[in-house]
PDB file of C-alpha atoms in Angstrom:
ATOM      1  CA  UNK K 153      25.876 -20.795 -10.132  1.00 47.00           C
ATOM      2  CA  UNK K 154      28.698 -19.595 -12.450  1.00 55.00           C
ATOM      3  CA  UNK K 155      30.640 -16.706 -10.754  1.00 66.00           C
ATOM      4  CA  UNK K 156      29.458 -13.643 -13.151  1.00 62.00           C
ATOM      5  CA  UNK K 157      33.352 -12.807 -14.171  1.00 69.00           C
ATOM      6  CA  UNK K 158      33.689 -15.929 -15.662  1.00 71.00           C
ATOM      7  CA  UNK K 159      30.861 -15.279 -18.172  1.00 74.00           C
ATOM      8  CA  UNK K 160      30.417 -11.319 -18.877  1.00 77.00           C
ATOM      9  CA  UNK K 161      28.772 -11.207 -21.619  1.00 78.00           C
ATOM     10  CA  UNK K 162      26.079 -12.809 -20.487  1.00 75.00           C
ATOM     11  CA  UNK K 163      25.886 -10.724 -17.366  1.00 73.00           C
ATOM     12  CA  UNK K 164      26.099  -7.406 -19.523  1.00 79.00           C
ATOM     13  CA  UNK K 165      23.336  -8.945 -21.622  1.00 79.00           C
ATOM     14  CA  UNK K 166      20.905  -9.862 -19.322  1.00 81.00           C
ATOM     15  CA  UNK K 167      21.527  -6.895 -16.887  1.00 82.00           C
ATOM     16  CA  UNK K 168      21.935  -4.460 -19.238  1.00 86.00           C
ATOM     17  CA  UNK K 169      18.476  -3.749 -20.530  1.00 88.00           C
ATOM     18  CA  UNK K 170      16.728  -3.434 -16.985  1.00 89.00           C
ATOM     19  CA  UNK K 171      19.554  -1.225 -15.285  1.00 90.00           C
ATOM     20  CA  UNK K 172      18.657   1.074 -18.327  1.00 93.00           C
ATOM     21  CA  UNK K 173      15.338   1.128 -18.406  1.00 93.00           C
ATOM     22  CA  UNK K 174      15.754   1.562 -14.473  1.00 92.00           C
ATOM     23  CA  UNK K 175      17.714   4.401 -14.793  1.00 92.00           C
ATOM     24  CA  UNK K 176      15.700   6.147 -17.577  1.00 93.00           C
ATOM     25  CA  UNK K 177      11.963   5.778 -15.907  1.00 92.00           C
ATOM     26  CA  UNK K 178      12.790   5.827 -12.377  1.00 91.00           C
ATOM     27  CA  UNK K 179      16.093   6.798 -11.139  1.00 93.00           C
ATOM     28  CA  UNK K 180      16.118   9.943 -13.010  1.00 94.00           C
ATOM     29  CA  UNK K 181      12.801  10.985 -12.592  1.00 92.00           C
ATOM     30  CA  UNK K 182      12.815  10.048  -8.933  1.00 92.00           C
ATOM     31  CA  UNK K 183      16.001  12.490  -8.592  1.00 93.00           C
ATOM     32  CA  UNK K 184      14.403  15.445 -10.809  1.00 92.00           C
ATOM     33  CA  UNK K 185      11.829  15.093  -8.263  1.00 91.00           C
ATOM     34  CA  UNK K 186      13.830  15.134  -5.001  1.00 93.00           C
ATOM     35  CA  UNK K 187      15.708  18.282  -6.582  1.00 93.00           C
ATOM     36  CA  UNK K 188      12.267  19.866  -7.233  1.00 92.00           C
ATOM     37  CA  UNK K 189      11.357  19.126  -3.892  1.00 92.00           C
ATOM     38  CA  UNK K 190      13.861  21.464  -2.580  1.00 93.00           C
ATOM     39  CA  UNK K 191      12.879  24.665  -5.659  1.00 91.00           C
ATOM     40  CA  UNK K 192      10.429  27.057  -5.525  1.00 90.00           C
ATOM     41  CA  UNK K 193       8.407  28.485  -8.182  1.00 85.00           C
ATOM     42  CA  UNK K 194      10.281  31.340 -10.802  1.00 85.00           C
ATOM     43  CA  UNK K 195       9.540  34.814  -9.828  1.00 81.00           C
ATOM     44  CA  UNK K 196       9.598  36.437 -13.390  1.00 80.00           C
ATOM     45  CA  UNK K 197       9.101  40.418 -13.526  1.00 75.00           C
ATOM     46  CA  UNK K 198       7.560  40.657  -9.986  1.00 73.00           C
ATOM     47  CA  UNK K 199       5.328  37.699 -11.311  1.00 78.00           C
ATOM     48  CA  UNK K 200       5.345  34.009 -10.149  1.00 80.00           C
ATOM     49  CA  UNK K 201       6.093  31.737 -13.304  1.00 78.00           C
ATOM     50  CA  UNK K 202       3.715  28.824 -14.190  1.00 77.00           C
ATOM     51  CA  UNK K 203       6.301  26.445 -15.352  1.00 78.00           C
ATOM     52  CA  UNK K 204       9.638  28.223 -14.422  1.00 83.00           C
ATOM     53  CA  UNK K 205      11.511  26.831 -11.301  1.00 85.00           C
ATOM     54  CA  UNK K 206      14.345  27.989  -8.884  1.00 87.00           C
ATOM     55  CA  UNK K 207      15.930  25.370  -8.131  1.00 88.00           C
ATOM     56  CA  UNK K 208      17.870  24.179  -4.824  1.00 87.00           C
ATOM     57  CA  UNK K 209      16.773  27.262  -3.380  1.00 87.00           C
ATOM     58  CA  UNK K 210      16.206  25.373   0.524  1.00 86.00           C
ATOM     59  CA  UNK K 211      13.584  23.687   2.484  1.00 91.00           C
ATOM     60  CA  UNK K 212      10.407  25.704   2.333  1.00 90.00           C
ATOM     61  CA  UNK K 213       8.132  23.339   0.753  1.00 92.00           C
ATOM     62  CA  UNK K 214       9.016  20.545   3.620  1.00 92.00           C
ATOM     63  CA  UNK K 215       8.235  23.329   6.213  1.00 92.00           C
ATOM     64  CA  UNK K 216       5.168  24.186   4.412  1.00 91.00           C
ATOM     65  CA  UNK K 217       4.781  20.432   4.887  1.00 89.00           C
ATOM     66  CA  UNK K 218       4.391  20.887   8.526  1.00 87.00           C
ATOM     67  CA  UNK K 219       1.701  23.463   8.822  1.00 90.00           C
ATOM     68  CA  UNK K 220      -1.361  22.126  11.059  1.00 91.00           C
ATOM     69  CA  UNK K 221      -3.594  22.015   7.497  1.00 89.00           C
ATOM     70  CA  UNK K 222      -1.611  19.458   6.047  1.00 90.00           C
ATOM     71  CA  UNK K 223      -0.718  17.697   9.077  1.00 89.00           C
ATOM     72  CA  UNK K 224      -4.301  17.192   9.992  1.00 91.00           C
ATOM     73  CA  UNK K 225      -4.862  15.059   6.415  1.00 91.00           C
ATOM     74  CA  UNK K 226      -1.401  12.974   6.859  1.00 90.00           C
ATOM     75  CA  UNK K 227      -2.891  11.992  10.589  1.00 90.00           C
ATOM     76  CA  UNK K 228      -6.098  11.375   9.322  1.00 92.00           C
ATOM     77  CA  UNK K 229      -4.466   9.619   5.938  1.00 92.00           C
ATOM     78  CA  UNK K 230      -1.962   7.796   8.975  1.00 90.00           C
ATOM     79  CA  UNK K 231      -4.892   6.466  11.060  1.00 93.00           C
ATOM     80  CA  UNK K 232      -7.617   5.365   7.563  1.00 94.00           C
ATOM     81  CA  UNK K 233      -4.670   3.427   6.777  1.00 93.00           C
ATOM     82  CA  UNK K 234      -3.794   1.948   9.720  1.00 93.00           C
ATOM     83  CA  UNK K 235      -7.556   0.553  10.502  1.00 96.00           C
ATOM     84  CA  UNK K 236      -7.910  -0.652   6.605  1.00 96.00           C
ATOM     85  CA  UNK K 237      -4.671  -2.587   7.775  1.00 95.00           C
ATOM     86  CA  UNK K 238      -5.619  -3.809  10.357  1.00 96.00           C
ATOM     87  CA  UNK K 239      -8.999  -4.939   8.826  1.00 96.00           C
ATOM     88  CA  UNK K 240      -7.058  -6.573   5.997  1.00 96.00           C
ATOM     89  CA  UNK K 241      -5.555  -8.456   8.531  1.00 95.00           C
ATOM     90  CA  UNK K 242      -8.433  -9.671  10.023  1.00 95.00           C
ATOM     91  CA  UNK K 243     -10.160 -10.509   7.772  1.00 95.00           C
ATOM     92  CA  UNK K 244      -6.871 -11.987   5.292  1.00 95.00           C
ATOM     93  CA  UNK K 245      -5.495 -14.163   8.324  1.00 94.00           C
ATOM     94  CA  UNK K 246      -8.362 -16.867   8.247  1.00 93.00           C
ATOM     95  CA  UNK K 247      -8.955 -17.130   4.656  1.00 94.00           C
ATOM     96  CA  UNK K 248      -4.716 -17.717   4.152  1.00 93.00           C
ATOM     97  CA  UNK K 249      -4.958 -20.403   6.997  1.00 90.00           C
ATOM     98  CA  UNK K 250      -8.012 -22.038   5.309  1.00 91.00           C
ATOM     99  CA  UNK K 251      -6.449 -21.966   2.138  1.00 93.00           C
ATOM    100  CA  UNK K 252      -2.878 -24.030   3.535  1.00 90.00           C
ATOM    101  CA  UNK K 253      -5.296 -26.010   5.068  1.00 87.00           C
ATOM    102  CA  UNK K 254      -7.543 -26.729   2.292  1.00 90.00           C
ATOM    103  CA  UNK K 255      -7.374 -29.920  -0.188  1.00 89.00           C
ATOM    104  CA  UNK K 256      -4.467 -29.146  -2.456  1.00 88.00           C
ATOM    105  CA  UNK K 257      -6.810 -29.674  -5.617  1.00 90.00           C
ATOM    106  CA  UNK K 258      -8.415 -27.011  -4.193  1.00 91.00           C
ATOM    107  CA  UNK K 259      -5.769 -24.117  -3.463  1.00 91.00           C
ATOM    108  CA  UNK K 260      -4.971 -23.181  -6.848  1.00 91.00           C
ATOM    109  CA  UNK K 261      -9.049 -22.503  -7.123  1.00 92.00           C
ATOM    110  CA  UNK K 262      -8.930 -20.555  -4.215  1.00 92.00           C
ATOM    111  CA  UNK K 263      -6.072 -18.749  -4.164  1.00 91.00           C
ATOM    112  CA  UNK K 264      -7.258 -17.718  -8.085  1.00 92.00           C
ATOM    113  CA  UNK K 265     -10.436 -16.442  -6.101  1.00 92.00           C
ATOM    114  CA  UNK K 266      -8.478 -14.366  -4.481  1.00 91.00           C
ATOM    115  CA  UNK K 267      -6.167 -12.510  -6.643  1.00 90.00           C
ATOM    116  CA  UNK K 268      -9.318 -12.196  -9.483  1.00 90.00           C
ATOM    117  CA  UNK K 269     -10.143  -8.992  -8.616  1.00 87.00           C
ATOM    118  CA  UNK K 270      -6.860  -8.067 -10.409  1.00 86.00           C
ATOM    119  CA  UNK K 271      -8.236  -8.975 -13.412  1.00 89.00           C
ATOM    120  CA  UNK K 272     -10.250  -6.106 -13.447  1.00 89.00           C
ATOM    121  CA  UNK K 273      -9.149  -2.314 -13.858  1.00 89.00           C
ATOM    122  CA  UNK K 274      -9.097  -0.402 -10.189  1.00 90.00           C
ATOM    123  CA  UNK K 275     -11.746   2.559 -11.857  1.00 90.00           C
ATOM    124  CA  UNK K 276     -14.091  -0.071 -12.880  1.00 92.00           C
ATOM    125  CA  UNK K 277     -14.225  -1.813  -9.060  1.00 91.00           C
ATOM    126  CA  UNK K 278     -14.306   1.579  -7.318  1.00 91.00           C
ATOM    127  CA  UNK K 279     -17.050   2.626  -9.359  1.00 91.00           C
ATOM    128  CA  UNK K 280     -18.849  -0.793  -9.057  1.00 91.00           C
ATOM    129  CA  UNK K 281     -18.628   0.044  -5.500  1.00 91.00           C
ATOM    130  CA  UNK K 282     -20.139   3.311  -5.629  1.00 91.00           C
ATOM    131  CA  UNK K 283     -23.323   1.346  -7.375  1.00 89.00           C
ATOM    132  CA  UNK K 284     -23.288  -0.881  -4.214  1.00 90.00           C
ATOM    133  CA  UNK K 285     -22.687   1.968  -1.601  1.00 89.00           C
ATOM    134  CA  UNK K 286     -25.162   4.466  -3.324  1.00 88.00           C
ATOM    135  CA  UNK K 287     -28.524   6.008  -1.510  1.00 85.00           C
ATOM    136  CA  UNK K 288     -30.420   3.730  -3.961  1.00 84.00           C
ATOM    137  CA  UNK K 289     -27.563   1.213  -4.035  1.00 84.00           C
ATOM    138  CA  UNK K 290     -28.106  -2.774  -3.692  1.00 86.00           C
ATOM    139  CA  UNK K 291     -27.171  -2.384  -0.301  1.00 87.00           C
ATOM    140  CA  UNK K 292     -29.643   0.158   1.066  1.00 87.00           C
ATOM    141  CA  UNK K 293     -32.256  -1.955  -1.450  1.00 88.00           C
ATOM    142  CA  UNK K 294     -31.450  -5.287   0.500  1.00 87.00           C
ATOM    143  CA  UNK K 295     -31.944  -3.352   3.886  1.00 87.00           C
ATOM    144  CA  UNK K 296     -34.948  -1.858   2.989  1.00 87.00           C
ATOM    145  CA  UNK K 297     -36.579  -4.903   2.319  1.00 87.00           C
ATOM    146  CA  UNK K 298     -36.391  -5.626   6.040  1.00 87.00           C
ATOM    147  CA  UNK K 299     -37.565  -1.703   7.073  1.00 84.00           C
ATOM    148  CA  UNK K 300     -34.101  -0.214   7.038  1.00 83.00           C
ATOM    149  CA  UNK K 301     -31.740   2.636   5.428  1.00 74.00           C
ATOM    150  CA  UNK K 302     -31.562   4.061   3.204  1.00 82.00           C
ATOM    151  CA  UNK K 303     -28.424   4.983   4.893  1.00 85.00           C
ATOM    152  CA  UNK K 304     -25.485   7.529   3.605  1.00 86.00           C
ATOM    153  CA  UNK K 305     -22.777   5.037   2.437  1.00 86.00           C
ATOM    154  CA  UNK K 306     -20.527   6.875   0.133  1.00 89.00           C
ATOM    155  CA  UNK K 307     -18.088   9.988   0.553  1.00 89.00           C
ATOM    156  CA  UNK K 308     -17.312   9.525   4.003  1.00 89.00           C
ATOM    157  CA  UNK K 309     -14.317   7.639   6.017  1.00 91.00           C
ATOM    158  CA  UNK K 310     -16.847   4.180   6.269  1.00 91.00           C
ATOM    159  CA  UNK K 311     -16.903   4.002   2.227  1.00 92.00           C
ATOM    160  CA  UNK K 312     -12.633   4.887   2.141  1.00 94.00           C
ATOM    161  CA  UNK K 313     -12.083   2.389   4.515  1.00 95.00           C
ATOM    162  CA  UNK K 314     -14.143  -0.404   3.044  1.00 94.00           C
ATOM    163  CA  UNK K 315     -13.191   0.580  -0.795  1.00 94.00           C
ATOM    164  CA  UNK K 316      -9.301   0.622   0.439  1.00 95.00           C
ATOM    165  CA  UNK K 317      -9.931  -2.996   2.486  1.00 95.00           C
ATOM    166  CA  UNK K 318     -11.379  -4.250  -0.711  1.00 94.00           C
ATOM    167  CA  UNK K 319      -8.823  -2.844  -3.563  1.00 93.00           C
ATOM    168  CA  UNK K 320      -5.608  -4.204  -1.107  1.00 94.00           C
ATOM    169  CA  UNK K 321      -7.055  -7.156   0.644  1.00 94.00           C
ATOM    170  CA  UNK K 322      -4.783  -9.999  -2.070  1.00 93.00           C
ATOM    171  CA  UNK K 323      -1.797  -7.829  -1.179  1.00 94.00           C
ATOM    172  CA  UNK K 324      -1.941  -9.356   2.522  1.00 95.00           C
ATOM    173  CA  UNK K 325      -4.118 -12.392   1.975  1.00 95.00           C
ATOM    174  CA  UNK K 326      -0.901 -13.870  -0.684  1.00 93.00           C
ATOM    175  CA  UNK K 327       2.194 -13.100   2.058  1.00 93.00           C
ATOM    176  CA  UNK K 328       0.363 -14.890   4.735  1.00 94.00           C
ATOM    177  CA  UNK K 329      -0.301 -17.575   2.707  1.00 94.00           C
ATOM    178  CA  UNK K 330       3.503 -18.422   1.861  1.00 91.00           C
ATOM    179  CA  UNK K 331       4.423 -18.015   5.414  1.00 92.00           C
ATOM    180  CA  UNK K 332       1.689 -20.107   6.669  1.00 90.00           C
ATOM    181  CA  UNK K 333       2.341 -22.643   3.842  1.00 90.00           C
ATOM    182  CA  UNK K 334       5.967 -23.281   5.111  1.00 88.00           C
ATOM    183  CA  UNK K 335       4.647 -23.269   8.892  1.00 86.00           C
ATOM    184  CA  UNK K 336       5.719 -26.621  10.916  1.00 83.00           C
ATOM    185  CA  UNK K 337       2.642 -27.860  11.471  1.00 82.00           C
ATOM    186  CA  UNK K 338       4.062 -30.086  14.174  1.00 85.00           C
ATOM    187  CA  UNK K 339       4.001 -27.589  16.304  1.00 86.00           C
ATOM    188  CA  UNK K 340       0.730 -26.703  16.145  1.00 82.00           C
ATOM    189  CA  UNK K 341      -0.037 -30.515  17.307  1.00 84.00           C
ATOM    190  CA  UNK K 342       2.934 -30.455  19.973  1.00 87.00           C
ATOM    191  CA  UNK K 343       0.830 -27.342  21.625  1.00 86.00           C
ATOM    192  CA  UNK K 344      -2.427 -29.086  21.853  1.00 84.00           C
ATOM    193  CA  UNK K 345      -0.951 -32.296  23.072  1.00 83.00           C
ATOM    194  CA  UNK K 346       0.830 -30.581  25.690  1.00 84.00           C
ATOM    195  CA  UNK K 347      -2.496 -28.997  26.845  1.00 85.00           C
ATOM    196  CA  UNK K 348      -2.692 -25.506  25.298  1.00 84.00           C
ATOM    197  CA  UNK K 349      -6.161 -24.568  23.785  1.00 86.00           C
ATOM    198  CA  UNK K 350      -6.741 -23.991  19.957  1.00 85.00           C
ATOM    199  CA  UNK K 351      -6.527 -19.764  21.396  1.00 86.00           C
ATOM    200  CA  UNK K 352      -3.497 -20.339  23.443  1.00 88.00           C
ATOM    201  CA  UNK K 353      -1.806 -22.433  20.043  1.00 88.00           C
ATOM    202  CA  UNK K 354      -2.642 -19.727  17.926  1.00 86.00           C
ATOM    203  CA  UNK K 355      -1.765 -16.742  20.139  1.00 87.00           C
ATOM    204  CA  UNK K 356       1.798 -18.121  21.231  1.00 89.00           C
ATOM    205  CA  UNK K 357       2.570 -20.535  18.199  1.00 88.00           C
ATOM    206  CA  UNK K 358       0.782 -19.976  15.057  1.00 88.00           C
ATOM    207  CA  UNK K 359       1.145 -15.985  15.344  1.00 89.00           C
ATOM    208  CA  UNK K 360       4.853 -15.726  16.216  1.00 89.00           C
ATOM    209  CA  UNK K 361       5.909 -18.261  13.922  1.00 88.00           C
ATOM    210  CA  UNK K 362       3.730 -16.215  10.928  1.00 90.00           C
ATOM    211  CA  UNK K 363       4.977 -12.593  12.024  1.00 88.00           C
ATOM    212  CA  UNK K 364       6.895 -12.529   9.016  1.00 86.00           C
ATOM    213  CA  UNK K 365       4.089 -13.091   6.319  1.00 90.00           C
ATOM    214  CA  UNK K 366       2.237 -10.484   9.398  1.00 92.00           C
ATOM    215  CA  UNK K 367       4.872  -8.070   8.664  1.00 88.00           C
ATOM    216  CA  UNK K 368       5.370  -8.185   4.829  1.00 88.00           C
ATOM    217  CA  UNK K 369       1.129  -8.158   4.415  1.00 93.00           C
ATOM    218  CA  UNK K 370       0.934  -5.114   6.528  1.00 91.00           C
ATOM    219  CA  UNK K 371       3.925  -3.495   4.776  1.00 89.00           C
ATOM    220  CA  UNK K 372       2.359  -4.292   1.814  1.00 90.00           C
ATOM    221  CA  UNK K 373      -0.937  -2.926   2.758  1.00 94.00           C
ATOM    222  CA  UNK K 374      -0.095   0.161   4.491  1.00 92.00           C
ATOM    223  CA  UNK K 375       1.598   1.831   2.076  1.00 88.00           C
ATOM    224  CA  UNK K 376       0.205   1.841  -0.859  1.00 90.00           C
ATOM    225  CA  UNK K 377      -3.314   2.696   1.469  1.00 92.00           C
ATOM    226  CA  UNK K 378      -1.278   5.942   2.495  1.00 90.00           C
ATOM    227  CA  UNK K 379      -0.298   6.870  -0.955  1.00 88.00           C
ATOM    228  CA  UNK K 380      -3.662   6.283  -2.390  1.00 91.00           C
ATOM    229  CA  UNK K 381      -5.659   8.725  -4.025  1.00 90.00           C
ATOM    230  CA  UNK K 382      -8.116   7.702  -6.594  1.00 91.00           C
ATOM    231  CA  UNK K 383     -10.149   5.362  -3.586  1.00 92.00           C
ATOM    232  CA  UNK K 384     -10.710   8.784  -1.661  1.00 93.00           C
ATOM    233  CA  UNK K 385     -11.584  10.345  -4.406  1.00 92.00           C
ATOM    234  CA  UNK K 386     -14.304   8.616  -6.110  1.00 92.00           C
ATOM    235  CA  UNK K 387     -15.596   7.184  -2.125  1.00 92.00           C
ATOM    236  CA  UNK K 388     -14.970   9.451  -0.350  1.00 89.00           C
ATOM    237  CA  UNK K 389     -15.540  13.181  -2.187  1.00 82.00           C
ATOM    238  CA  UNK K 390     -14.872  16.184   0.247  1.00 81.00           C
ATOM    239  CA  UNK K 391     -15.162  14.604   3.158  1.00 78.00           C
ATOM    240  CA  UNK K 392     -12.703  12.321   3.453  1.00 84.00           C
ATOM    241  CA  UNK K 393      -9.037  13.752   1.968  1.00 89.00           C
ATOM    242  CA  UNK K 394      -6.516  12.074   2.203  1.00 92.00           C
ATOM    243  CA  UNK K 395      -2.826  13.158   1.748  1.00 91.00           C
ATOM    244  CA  UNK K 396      -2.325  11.584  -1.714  1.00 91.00           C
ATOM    245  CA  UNK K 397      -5.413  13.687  -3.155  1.00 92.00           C
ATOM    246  CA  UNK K 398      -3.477  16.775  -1.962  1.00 93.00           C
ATOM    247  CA  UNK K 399       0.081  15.674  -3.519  1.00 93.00           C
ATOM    248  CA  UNK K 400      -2.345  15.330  -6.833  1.00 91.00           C
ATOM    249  CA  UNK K 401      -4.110  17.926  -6.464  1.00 91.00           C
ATOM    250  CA  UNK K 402      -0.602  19.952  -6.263  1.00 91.00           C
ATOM    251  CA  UNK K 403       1.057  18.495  -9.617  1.00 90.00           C
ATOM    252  CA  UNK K 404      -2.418  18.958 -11.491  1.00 88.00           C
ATOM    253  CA  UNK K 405      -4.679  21.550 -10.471  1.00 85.00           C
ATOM    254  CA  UNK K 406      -1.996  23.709  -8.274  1.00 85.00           C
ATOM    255  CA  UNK K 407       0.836  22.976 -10.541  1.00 86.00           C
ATOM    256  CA  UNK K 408       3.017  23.692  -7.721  1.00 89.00           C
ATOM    257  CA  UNK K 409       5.389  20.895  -8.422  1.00 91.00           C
ATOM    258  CA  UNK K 410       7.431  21.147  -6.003  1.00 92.00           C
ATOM    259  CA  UNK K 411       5.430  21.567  -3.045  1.00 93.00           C
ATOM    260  CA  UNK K 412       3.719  18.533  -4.511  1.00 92.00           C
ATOM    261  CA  UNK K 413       7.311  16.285  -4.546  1.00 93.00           C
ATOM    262  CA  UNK K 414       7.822  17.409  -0.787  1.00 93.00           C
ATOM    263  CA  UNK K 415       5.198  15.816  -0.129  1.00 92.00           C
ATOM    264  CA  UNK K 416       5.462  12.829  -1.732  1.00 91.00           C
ATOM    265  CA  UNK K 417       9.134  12.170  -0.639  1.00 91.00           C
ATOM    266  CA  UNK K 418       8.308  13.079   2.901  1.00 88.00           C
ATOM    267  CA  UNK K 419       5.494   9.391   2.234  1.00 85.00           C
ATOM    268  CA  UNK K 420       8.883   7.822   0.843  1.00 86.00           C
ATOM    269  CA  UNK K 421      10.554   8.497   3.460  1.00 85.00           C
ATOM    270  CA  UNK K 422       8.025   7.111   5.961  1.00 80.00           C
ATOM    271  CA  UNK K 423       8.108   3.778   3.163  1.00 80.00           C
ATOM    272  CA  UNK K 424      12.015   3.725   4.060  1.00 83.00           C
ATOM    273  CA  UNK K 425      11.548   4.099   7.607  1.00 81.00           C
ATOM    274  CA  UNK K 426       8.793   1.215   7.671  1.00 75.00           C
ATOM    275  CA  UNK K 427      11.045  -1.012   5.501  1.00 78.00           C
ATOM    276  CA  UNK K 428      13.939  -0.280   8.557  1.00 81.00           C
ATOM    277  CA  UNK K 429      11.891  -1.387  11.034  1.00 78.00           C
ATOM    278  CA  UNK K 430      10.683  -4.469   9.121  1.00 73.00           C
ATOM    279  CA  UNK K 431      14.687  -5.042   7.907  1.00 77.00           C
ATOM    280  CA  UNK K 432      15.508  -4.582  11.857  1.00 79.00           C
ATOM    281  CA  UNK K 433      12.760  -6.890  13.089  1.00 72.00           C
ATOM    282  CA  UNK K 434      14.460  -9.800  10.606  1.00 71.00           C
ATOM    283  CA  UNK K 435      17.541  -9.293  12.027  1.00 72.00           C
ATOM    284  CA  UNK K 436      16.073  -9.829  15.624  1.00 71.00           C
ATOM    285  CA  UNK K 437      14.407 -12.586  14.777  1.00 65.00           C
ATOM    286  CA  UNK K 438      17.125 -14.232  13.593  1.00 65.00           C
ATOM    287  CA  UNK K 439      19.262 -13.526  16.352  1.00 58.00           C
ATOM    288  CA  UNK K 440      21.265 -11.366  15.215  1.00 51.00           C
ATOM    289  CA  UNK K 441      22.310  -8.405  17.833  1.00 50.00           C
ATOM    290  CA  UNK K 442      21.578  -4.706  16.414  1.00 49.00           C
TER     291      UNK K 442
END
């Protein structure tokens, strides 16, 4: 590829547009929102303001942040996303390993099968889930046929869980696939002709070779699950908050803005920290000393 300098013009072109709509609808708003994080609310004539701010007036809204209410939902939001993770993974890892291994006429079928779902608005699949999850749902319908149920599906951590495995399972099914995809599978026959088991090939061949699709799916998964808020709220009602229903609760309903975009950057900041590890894990695994 031509160095850039010796064709300018076409760099300016081409990179031009983006860096500007970058900078317009997300650099900019992204910084009015880390200022706000550290503003309080006007006080005007003894009164707080509605839409007035103070702003850079220190960190009380991050140690608001920390008060056992709000800690309680980011564990709770920390651990639903963790086991919807984990379930993804599961239940992602065999289907992307029978897709690589799958006639190639028949992976572009499948992998369409799998990344459908995105051909359909989010609202319309949650709410097609409350019709399956509901007291008088198909599902309760199916098990009473056989003397069962009904049983209390919806707005609880069982319906989050299952709605959030659901909306995010492509985003780990399609990473494992790639790395699969490029996986030697001569190693895979070395292992069982030296003796090791179809477990022991997959435990200490298949898996380690993979743990970068592992890592990038459960990236991939994780946060976005944590940030979430419209699965909780249509599943999971009352009972089952999770700490991106209170960050929109706070910009709507609260209009505290800025207690709001504490909370959301302190979730960025976990996304940066996750990113680290995953950047430091890459560097390990390629031998490189950090």
């Amino acid at each position: 590829m031509d160095n850039w300098k010796q064709n300018p013009r076409v760099f300016w072109t081409l990179g031009l547009p983006p860096s500007i709509w970058l900078l317009l609808f997300f650099i900019i708003p992204l910084g009015f929102l880390f200022v706000m994080s550290f503003s309080d609310k006007a006080v005007i004539d003894g009164q707080i303001s509605i839409n007035e701010y103070d702003y850079l007036t220190g960190f009380s809204n991050y140690i608001r942040a920390v008060d056992p209410l709000y800690l309680t939902i980011m564990w709770k939001s920390i651990w639903i996303s963790a086991l919807a993770t984990a379930l993804c993974l599961v239940v992602a890892y065999p289907i992307a390993f029978g897709i690589c291994f799958a006639p190639n006429r028949w992976k572009p079928l499948l992998l369409l099968l799998v990344v459908l779902p995105f051909w359909i608005n989010l609202l319309i699949r949650t709410y097609a889930l409350i019709a399956v999850f509901r007291t008088r749902g198909y599902v309760n319908e199916v098990l009473g046929l056989v003397g069962l149920g009904p049983f209390e599906m919806l707005y609880n951590d069982f319906a989050v869980i299952f709605g959030l495995v659901y909306v995010y399972m492509p985003f780990m099914v399609l990473p494992l696939y790639a790395t699969i995809e490029r996986l030697d599978k001569s190693f895979l026959e070395a292992s069982l002709d030296l003796g090791a088991s179809q477990f022991q090939t997959f435990l200490r061949v298949t898996v380690p070779l993979t743990m970068p699709g592992i890592i990038s799916g459960v990236i991939l998964v994780f946060i976005p699950c944590l940030g979430t808020f419209l699965t909780p709220e249509l599943l999971g009602g009352a009972n089952a908050i999770m700490i991106g229903n209170v960050i929109e609760r706070q910009f709507k309903a609260a209009n505290d803005w800025p207690f709001g975009a504490a909370l959301s950057f302190l979730l960025m900041y976990a996304t940066f920290g996750a990113l680290a590890l995953r950047y430091l894990f890459t560097l390990r695994s390629k031998g490189v000393g950090v």
